[in-house]
Coordinates of C-alpha atoms and ligand atoms in Angstrom, one line a residue:
M5 CA 0.0 0.0 -0.1
S6 CA 1.4 3.4 -1.0
L7 CA 1.1 6.6 1.0
L8 CA -1.0 7.8 -1.9
S9 CA -3.6 5.2 -1.4
G10 CA -7.1 6.8 -1.0
K11 CA -5.6 10.3 -1.7
K12 CA -7.6 12.5 -4.0
I13 CA -5.2 13.9 -6.6
L14 CA -5.9 16.7 -8.9
L15 CA -3.5 16.7 -11.9
G16 CA -3.3 20.0 -13.8
I17 CA -1.7 19.7 -17.3
S18 CA -0.3 22.7 -19.1
A19 CA 0.7 22.9 -22.8
G20 CA 4.3 21.3 -23.0
I21 CA 5.4 18.3 -25.1
A22 CA 5.9 16.4 -21.8
A23 CA 2.1 16.4 -21.4
Y24 CA 2.3 13.1 -23.4
K25 CA 3.8 11.5 -20.3
T26 CA 0.8 12.4 -18.1
A27 CA -0.9 9.2 -19.4
T28 CA 1.8 7.2 -17.5
L29 CA 1.5 9.6 -14.5
V30 CA -2.2 9.1 -14.2
R31 CA -1.7 5.3 -14.4
A32 CA 1.0 5.4 -11.7
F33 CA -1.3 7.4 -9.4
I34 CA -4.2 5.0 -10.0
K35 CA -1.9 2.1 -9.4
A36 CA -0.8 3.6 -6.0
G37 CA -4.5 3.6 -5.0
A38 CA -5.2 7.3 -5.6
D39 CA -8.5 8.8 -6.9
V40 CA -7.5 11.1 -9.9
K41 CA -9.2 14.0 -11.6
V42 CA -7.6 15.9 -14.4
V43 CA -7.8 19.7 -15.3
M44 CA -6.1 20.7 -18.6
T45 CA -5.3 24.1 -20.1
P46 CA -7.0 24.4 -23.5
A47 CA -3.7 24.4 -25.3
S48 CA -2.4 21.2 -23.7
K49 CA -5.2 19.2 -25.6
D50 CA -2.8 19.5 -28.7
F51 CA -0.4 17.2 -26.8
I52 CA -2.6 14.6 -25.3
T53 CA -6.3 14.0 -25.6
P54 CA -8.8 14.4 -22.8
L55 CA -10.3 11.1 -23.9
T56 CA -7.0 9.3 -23.0
L57 CA -6.9 11.0 -19.7
S58 CA -10.6 10.5 -18.7
T59 CA -10.3 6.8 -19.7
L60 CA -7.3 6.3 -17.5
S61 CA -8.4 8.4 -14.6
K62 CA -12.1 7.1 -14.8
N63 CA -13.3 10.7 -14.3
P64 CA -14.4 13.4 -16.7
V65 CA -11.6 15.8 -17.7
H66 CA -12.3 19.5 -17.6
S67 CA -10.6 22.3 -19.5
S68 CA -12.9 25.2 -19.6
F69 CA -15.2 27.1 -17.3
T70 CA -18.3 25.8 -19.0
N71 CA -19.3 22.8 -21.0
P72 CA -20.4 24.2 -24.4
D73 CA -21.6 20.8 -25.6
D74 CA -24.1 20.7 -22.7
D75 CA -27.5 22.2 -23.7
N76 CA -27.6 23.8 -20.3
E77 CA -24.1 25.1 -20.5
T78 CA -23.1 23.8 -17.2
W79 CA -20.3 25.3 -15.2
N80 CA -17.2 23.6 -14.1
N81 CA -16.8 24.6 -10.6
H82 CA -13.1 25.4 -10.0
V83 CA -13.7 26.0 -6.3
E84 CA -15.2 22.5 -5.9
L85 CA -12.4 21.0 -7.8
G86 CA -9.7 22.8 -5.6
L87 CA -11.5 21.8 -2.4
W88 CA -12.0 18.2 -3.5
A89 CA -8.3 17.6 -3.8
D90 CA -5.9 16.3 -1.1
L91 CA -3.1 17.4 -3.4
L92 CA -2.7 19.3 -6.6
I93 CA 0.2 18.5 -9.0
I94 CA 0.7 20.6 -12.1
A95 CA 2.7 18.6 -14.6
P96 CA 4.0 19.6 -17.0
A97 CA 4.2 23.1 -15.6
T98 CA 5.2 25.4 -18.5
A99 CA 6.9 28.8 -18.1
N100 CA 3.7 30.5 -19.1
T101 CA 1.6 28.6 -16.5
L102 CA 4.2 29.0 -13.7
S103 CA 4.4 32.7 -14.4
K104 CA 0.6 33.2 -14.3
M105 CA 0.4 31.1 -11.1
A106 CA 3.1 33.4 -9.6
H107 CA 1.2 36.4 -10.4
G108 CA -2.4 35.3 -9.6
I109 CA -3.6 35.3 -13.2
C110 CA -6.6 33.0 -13.7
D111 CA -7.6 33.1 -17.3
N112 CA -8.2 29.4 -17.6
L113 CA -9.8 26.7 -15.4
L114 CA -6.5 25.2 -14.3
L115 CA -5.2 28.5 -13.0
A116 CA -8.5 29.4 -11.3
T117 CA -8.5 26.0 -9.6
Y118 CA -4.9 26.5 -8.5
L119 CA -5.9 29.8 -6.8
S120 CA -8.8 28.1 -5.1
A121 CA -6.9 25.1 -3.9
K122 CA -6.1 24.9 -0.1
C123 CA -4.2 21.6 -0.4
P124 CA -0.4 21.1 -0.9
V125 CA 0.5 22.0 -4.5
Y126 CA 3.4 20.4 -6.4
F127 CA 4.7 21.6 -9.7
A128 CA 6.9 19.8 -12.2
P129 CA 8.4 22.3 -14.7
A130 CA 9.1 21.3 -18.2
M131 CA 10.6 23.7 -20.8
D132 CA 13.6 24.4 -22.9
L133 CA 16.9 24.8 -21.1
D134 CA 17.3 28.6 -21.8
M135 CA 13.6 29.2 -20.6
Y136 CA 14.4 27.2 -17.5
K137 CA 17.4 29.4 -16.6
H138 CA 15.7 32.7 -17.5
P139 CA 15.5 35.1 -14.6
S140 CA 11.8 35.5 -15.2
T141 CA 11.3 31.7 -14.7
L142 CA 13.6 31.6 -11.7
E143 CA 11.6 34.4 -10.2
S144 CA 8.3 32.3 -10.7
F145 CA 10.0 29.3 -9.0
R146 CA 11.0 31.5 -6.0
A147 CA 7.5 33.1 -5.8
L148 CA 5.7 29.8 -5.9
Q149 CA 8.0 28.2 -3.3
S150 CA 7.5 31.3 -1.1
F151 CA 3.8 30.5 -1.3
G152 CA 4.5 27.0 0.0
N153 CA 4.2 25.3 -3.3
I154 CA 6.7 22.4 -3.8
M155 CA 8.9 22.1 -6.9
I156 CA 9.7 18.8 -8.4
P157 CA 12.9 19.9 -10.3
A158 CA 13.3 19.2 -14.0
T159 CA 16.1 16.9 -15.0
S160 CA 18.8 17.2 -17.7
G161 CA 18.7 15.5 -21.0
E162 CA 17.6 15.9 -24.6
L163 CA 14.9 18.5 -25.0
A164 CA 12.2 18.7 -27.7
S165 CA 14.2 21.4 -29.3
G166 CA 17.1 18.9 -29.9
L167 CA 19.1 20.9 -27.4
V168 CA 20.5 19.1 -24.4
G169 CA 20.2 20.6 -20.9
E170 CA 18.1 21.1 -17.9
G171 CA 14.3 21.4 -18.5
R172 CA 13.0 17.9 -19.0
M173 CA 10.0 17.1 -16.7
A174 CA 10.8 14.6 -14.1
E175 CA 9.8 11.1 -15.2
P176 CA 6.3 10.0 -13.9
E177 CA 7.6 7.4 -11.6
D178 CA 10.1 9.9 -10.1
I179 CA 7.1 12.4 -9.6
V180 CA 5.2 9.7 -7.7
S181 CA 8.3 8.8 -5.5
F182 CA 8.9 12.5 -4.9
I183 CA 5.4 13.2 -3.7
E184 CA 5.4 9.9 -1.6
N185 CA 8.7 10.9 0.0
D186 CA 7.5 14.4 0.7
I187 CA 4.4 13.1 2.3
L188 CA 6.4 10.7 4.3
S189 CA 8.9 13.4 5.6
K190 CA 6.0 15.4 6.8
S191 CA 4.0 12.5 8.4
P192 CA 3.7 12.9 12.2
L193 CA 5.0 9.3 12.9
H194 CA 7.8 9.4 10.4
G195 CA 11.0 8.0 12.0
K196 CA 9.0 6.3 14.7
K197 CA 8.7 2.5 15.2
V198 CA 5.4 1.2 16.5
L199 CA 4.6 -2.3 17.9
I200 CA 1.0 -3.4 17.8
T201 CA -0.6 -6.6 19.0
A202 CA -3.9 -7.8 17.6
G203 CA -6.4 -10.6 17.4
P204 CA -7.1 -13.4 19.8
T205 CA -4.7 -16.1 21.0
H206 CA -5.3 -19.9 20.8
E207 CA -4.4 -22.0 23.8
A208 CA -4.0 -25.6 22.9
I209 CA -6.1 -28.3 24.7
D210 CA -4.8 -31.0 22.4
P211 CA -3.5 -31.1 18.9
V212 CA -6.8 -30.2 17.4
R213 CA -8.6 -28.1 20.0
F214 CA -7.9 -24.9 21.7
I215 CA -9.4 -22.2 24.1
G216 CA -9.9 -19.0 22.1
N217 CA -12.1 -15.8 22.1
H218 CA -14.2 -13.9 19.5
S219 CA -11.6 -11.2 18.8
S220 CA -11.6 -10.5 15.0
G221 CA -8.3 -8.6 15.1
K222 CA -9.9 -5.7 13.2
M223 CA -9.1 -2.9 15.8
G224 CA -5.5 -3.8 16.0
F225 CA -5.2 -4.1 12.2
E226 CA -6.8 -0.8 11.7
I227 CA -4.3 0.8 14.2
A228 CA -1.5 -0.8 12.3
K229 CA -2.8 0.6 9.0
A230 CA -3.4 4.0 10.4
A231 CA 0.1 4.1 12.0
A232 CA 1.7 3.1 8.8
N233 CA -0.2 5.8 6.9
L234 CA 1.0 8.3 9.4
G235 CA 4.6 7.4 8.4
A236 CA 5.5 4.8 11.2
E237 CA 7.4 1.6 10.6
V238 CA 5.0 -1.0 12.1
I239 CA 5.5 -4.4 13.7
L240 CA 2.2 -6.1 14.0
I241 CA 2.1 -9.2 16.2
S242 CA -1.1 -11.0 15.3
G243 CA -2.9 -13.9 16.8
P244 CA -5.0 -16.1 14.4
T245 CA -7.3 -13.9 12.4
H246 CA -8.8 -13.4 8.9
Q247 CA -7.7 -9.9 8.7
K248 CA -5.5 -8.9 5.7
L249 CA -3.0 -6.0 5.5
S250 CA -0.5 -5.4 2.7
H251 CA 1.5 -2.2 3.4
S252 CA 5.1 -1.6 2.7
F253 CA 5.7 -0.1 6.3
V254 CA 4.0 -3.0 8.1
T255 CA 5.7 -6.3 9.1
I256 CA 3.3 -8.9 10.3
I257 CA 4.5 -11.5 12.9
P258 CA 1.9 -14.3 13.1
V259 CA 1.6 -16.1 16.4
T260 CA -0.9 -18.5 17.9
S261 CA -0.6 -18.7 21.7
A262 CA -0.1 -16.1 24.5
E263 CA 3.4 -17.5 25.1
E264 CA 4.3 -16.9 21.5
M265 CA 2.9 -13.5 21.6
Y266 CA 4.8 -12.8 24.8
N267 CA 8.1 -13.9 23.3
A268 CA 7.6 -11.9 20.1
A269 CA 6.5 -8.7 21.9
H270 CA 9.6 -9.0 24.2
T271 CA 11.9 -9.5 21.1
Y272 CA 10.7 -6.3 19.4
F273 CA 9.8 -4.0 22.3
K274 CA 13.3 -2.6 23.0
T275 CA 13.5 -1.2 19.5
V276 CA 10.1 0.7 19.4
D277 CA 9.0 4.2 20.4
I278 CA 5.3 3.4 20.8
A279 CA 3.4 0.0 21.6
V280 CA -0.3 -0.5 21.3
F281 CA -1.7 -3.7 22.8
A282 CA -5.0 -4.3 21.2
A283 CA -4.9 -8.2 21.3
A284 CA -7.3 -10.1 23.4
V285 CA -4.8 -12.4 25.0
A286 CA -6.1 -15.5 26.8
D287 CA -5.9 -14.9 30.5
Y288 CA -5.7 -18.7 31.2
K289 CA -4.4 -21.7 29.3
P290 CA -4.6 -25.5 29.8
K291 CA -1.9 -26.4 32.3
I292 CA -1.0 -29.4 30.2
A293 CA -1.8 -29.6 26.5
A294 CA -2.4 -33.3 25.6
T295 CA 0.1 -34.5 22.9
E296 CA -2.6 -36.9 21.4
K297 CA -6.2 -36.1 20.6
I298 CA -8.4 -36.4 23.7
K299 CA -10.9 -39.3 23.1
K300 CA -14.6 -38.9 24.4
K301 CA -14.3 -41.8 26.8
E302 CA -15.3 -40.0 29.9
K303 CA -18.7 -38.5 30.8
T304 CA -17.2 -35.3 32.0
L305 CA -13.8 -33.7 31.3
S306 CA -12.0 -31.3 33.5
L307 CA -9.3 -29.1 32.3
E308 CA -6.9 -27.5 34.7
L309 CA -6.0 -24.0 33.6
E310 CA -3.1 -21.8 34.6
K311 CA -2.6 -18.1 34.2
T312 CA -0.9 -16.8 31.1
K313 CA 1.9 -14.1 31.5
D314 CA 0.5 -10.7 31.2
I315 CA 2.4 -9.3 28.3
L316 CA 1.5 -5.7 28.7
A317 CA 2.2 -5.7 32.4
S318 CA 5.6 -7.3 31.9
L319 CA 6.6 -4.6 29.3
G320 CA 5.1 -1.8 31.4
H321 CA 7.6 -2.8 34.1
I322 CA 10.7 -2.7 31.9
K323 CA 9.7 0.1 29.7
E324 CA 12.1 3.0 29.2
K325 CA 11.3 5.7 26.6
Q326 CA 8.4 3.7 25.0
F327 CA 4.8 5.2 25.0
L328 CA 2.7 2.3 26.1
V329 CA -1.0 1.9 25.3
G330 CA -3.2 -0.8 26.6
F331 CA -7.0 -1.7 26.1
A332 CA -9.4 -2.5 28.8
L333 CA -12.6 -4.3 28.0
E334 CA -15.0 -3.8 30.9
T335 CA -18.6 -4.7 31.9
N336 CA -18.9 -2.8 35.1
N337 CA -17.3 0.0 37.1
E338 CA -15.5 0.8 33.8
I339 CA -13.6 4.0 34.5
E340 CA -12.3 2.9 37.8
N341 CA -11.2 -0.6 36.5
A342 CA -9.4 1.1 33.5
K343 CA -7.7 3.6 35.7
G344 CA -6.5 0.7 37.8
K345 CA -5.1 -1.1 34.9
L346 CA -3.4 2.1 33.6
K347 CA -1.6 2.3 37.0
A348 CA -0.9 -1.3 37.6
K349 CA 0.5 -1.9 34.1
N350 CA 2.4 1.4 34.0
L351 CA 0.8 2.6 30.8
N352 CA 0.8 6.1 29.2
L353 CA -2.7 5.6 27.9
I354 CA -5.6 3.2 28.2
V355 CA -8.3 2.7 25.6
L356 CA -11.6 1.7 27.4
N357 CA -14.2 -0.4 25.7
S358 CA -17.5 -0.8 27.7
L359 CA -19.5 -3.8 26.7
K360 CA -22.6 -1.8 27.8
D361 CA -22.1 0.3 24.7
K362 CA -23.9 -1.1 21.7
G363 CA -21.6 -1.5 18.6
A364 CA -18.5 -1.6 20.9
G365 CA -16.2 -4.6 21.3
F366 CA -15.0 -7.7 19.5
K367 CA -17.0 -8.7 16.5
S368 CA -18.4 -5.4 15.1
D369 CA -16.9 -3.0 12.6
T370 CA -17.5 -0.2 14.9
N371 CA -16.2 0.7 18.3
K372 CA -16.9 3.3 21.0
V373 CA -13.9 4.1 23.2
T374 CA -12.9 6.3 26.1
L375 CA -9.2 7.3 26.4
I376 CA -7.7 7.9 29.9
D377 CA -4.2 9.3 30.2
R378 CA -1.7 9.4 33.1
N379 CA -3.2 12.6 34.4
E380 CA -6.5 10.8 34.4
T381 CA -7.9 13.0 31.8
I382 CA -10.8 11.2 30.3
T383 CA -11.8 11.7 26.6
T384 CA -15.0 10.0 25.3
F385 CA -15.6 9.4 21.6
D386 CA -18.8 8.7 19.7
L387 CA -19.5 5.3 18.2
K388 CA -17.4 5.2 14.9
S389 CA -15.9 2.7 12.5
K390 CA -12.9 1.0 13.8
E391 CA -10.9 2.7 11.0
A392 CA -11.9 6.1 12.5
V393 CA -11.3 5.0 16.0
A394 CA -7.8 3.9 15.1
V395 CA -7.1 7.5 13.8
D396 CA -8.5 9.0 17.0
I397 CA -6.2 6.7 19.2
L398 CA -3.2 7.6 17.1
N399 CA -3.9 11.4 17.2
A400 CA -4.2 11.1 20.9
I401 CA -0.8 9.4 21.1
I402 CA 0.8 12.0 18.8
N403 CA -0.7 14.9 21.0
Q404 CA 0.7 13.3 24.1
L405 CA 4.2 12.8 22.6
H406 CA 4.1 16.5 21.7
A407 CA 2.7 17.7 25.0
Ligands
CTP29 N1 -3.0 -8.2 28.0 C1 -1.8 -8.8 27.7 N2 -1.5 -10.0 28.2 C2 -2.4 -10.8 28.8 C3 -3.7 -10.2 29.1 C4 -3.9 -8.9 28.6 O1 -1.0 -8.1 27.1 N3 -2.1 -12.0 29.3 C5 -3.4 -6.8 27.5 C6 -4.4 -6.7 26.5 O2 -3.9 -6.7 25.2 C7 -5.0 -5.3 26.8 C8 -4.8 -5.2 28.4 O3 -3.8 -6.2 28.7 O4 -4.3 -4.3 26.2 C9 -6.0 -5.4 29.2 O5 -6.6 -6.7 29.1 P1 -7.8 -7.1 29.9 O6 -8.2 -8.5 29.6 O7 -8.9 -6.2 29.7 O8 -7.4 -7.0 31.3 P2 -6.7 -8.0 32.3 O9 -5.6 -7.2 32.8 O10 -6.4 -9.2 31.7 O11 -7.7 -8.0 33.4 P3 -9.2 -8.8 33.5 O12 -9.3 -9.8 32.4 O13 -9.2 -9.3 34.9 O14 -10.2 -7.6 33.3

């Protein structure tokens, strides 16, 4: 999964020969999981057709303020386009378009959209080498960067004029990596390592049977995904679940029993900055797991259970710099019990789930949580998707790290 996955990207194309490469650029954004819309200057249509771009982006392509073919002459709302985008990339950005952007001229839809956009703006210049070096162009670069726009520098090579020098638009795959790296470097968890436990554990009774619980693992997997999307390097220790996650920043360590989860957590804990324990670890396991399948000879069967090791508590007692987050699933006296666990396990934050709340807990796709920090500040959230709850939890962690 790329950091561009789920992002709304608005691609603005101005009239340079490099416009032919935007077909590849749109494909690369789509492959990264982004939602892409294209705005073209009228003259850029001489270099690549709107049909090619609308087919690849799966969205209509706009190049004028109105749609003349439409009987009602509908208006293309540049403000809406600008506000829709999570990021705007102007590629190729010609000397003419860059100069107009620098001076607030908006005599086409792309320029009006640029002026309306509130999102990060990237521009990838493309022009002949002497134009690229001209003081007027350099002044445009300077002005746009002073507005906070981000330049993806042109490269050197053969130009359309036949001359060789600086001015070639960066290659589409390099534009994608540039943007991904830029987003990563600004992500709040960039450079942080996060350990997450998720799912149930299975405690063997014999080779074919186990004691388990109904945890789906969804909450932990959503936290792992959200942490990775915020730039963290994630180690996800997961008990047996059907959850899937493929993200270049996430390493999944599959385990089965509480003992295996304990060992894996202790292996990685020393190296991490943040640890979030969302797993529903079995509190007891059979004292002896039979080596052969237990036959149904007897009328009753008793299993002797013994306590598993409390992974979270054991790490709470050895933690140094780590920010440690635990979960508490309670049915009564919720706040007091959660506060007790926060202290007993030496946590920085505890996420309380009350089974009294409808839609909270193990199997559902939603959750309702209350966060309690070390100062006993209590923050209660509404019922939300587990995806949204994961973001709330990580934002709370980030706020506390910066407090
Ligand atoms: N936990 C753990 N190892 C265990 C049991 C629990 O790491 N053997 C972690 C869970 O991942 C969770 C937190 O401890 O983050 C709280 O688990 P919970 O079962 O609610 O609390 P317990 O401390 O086990 O207490 P009780 O079951 O008595 O409420």
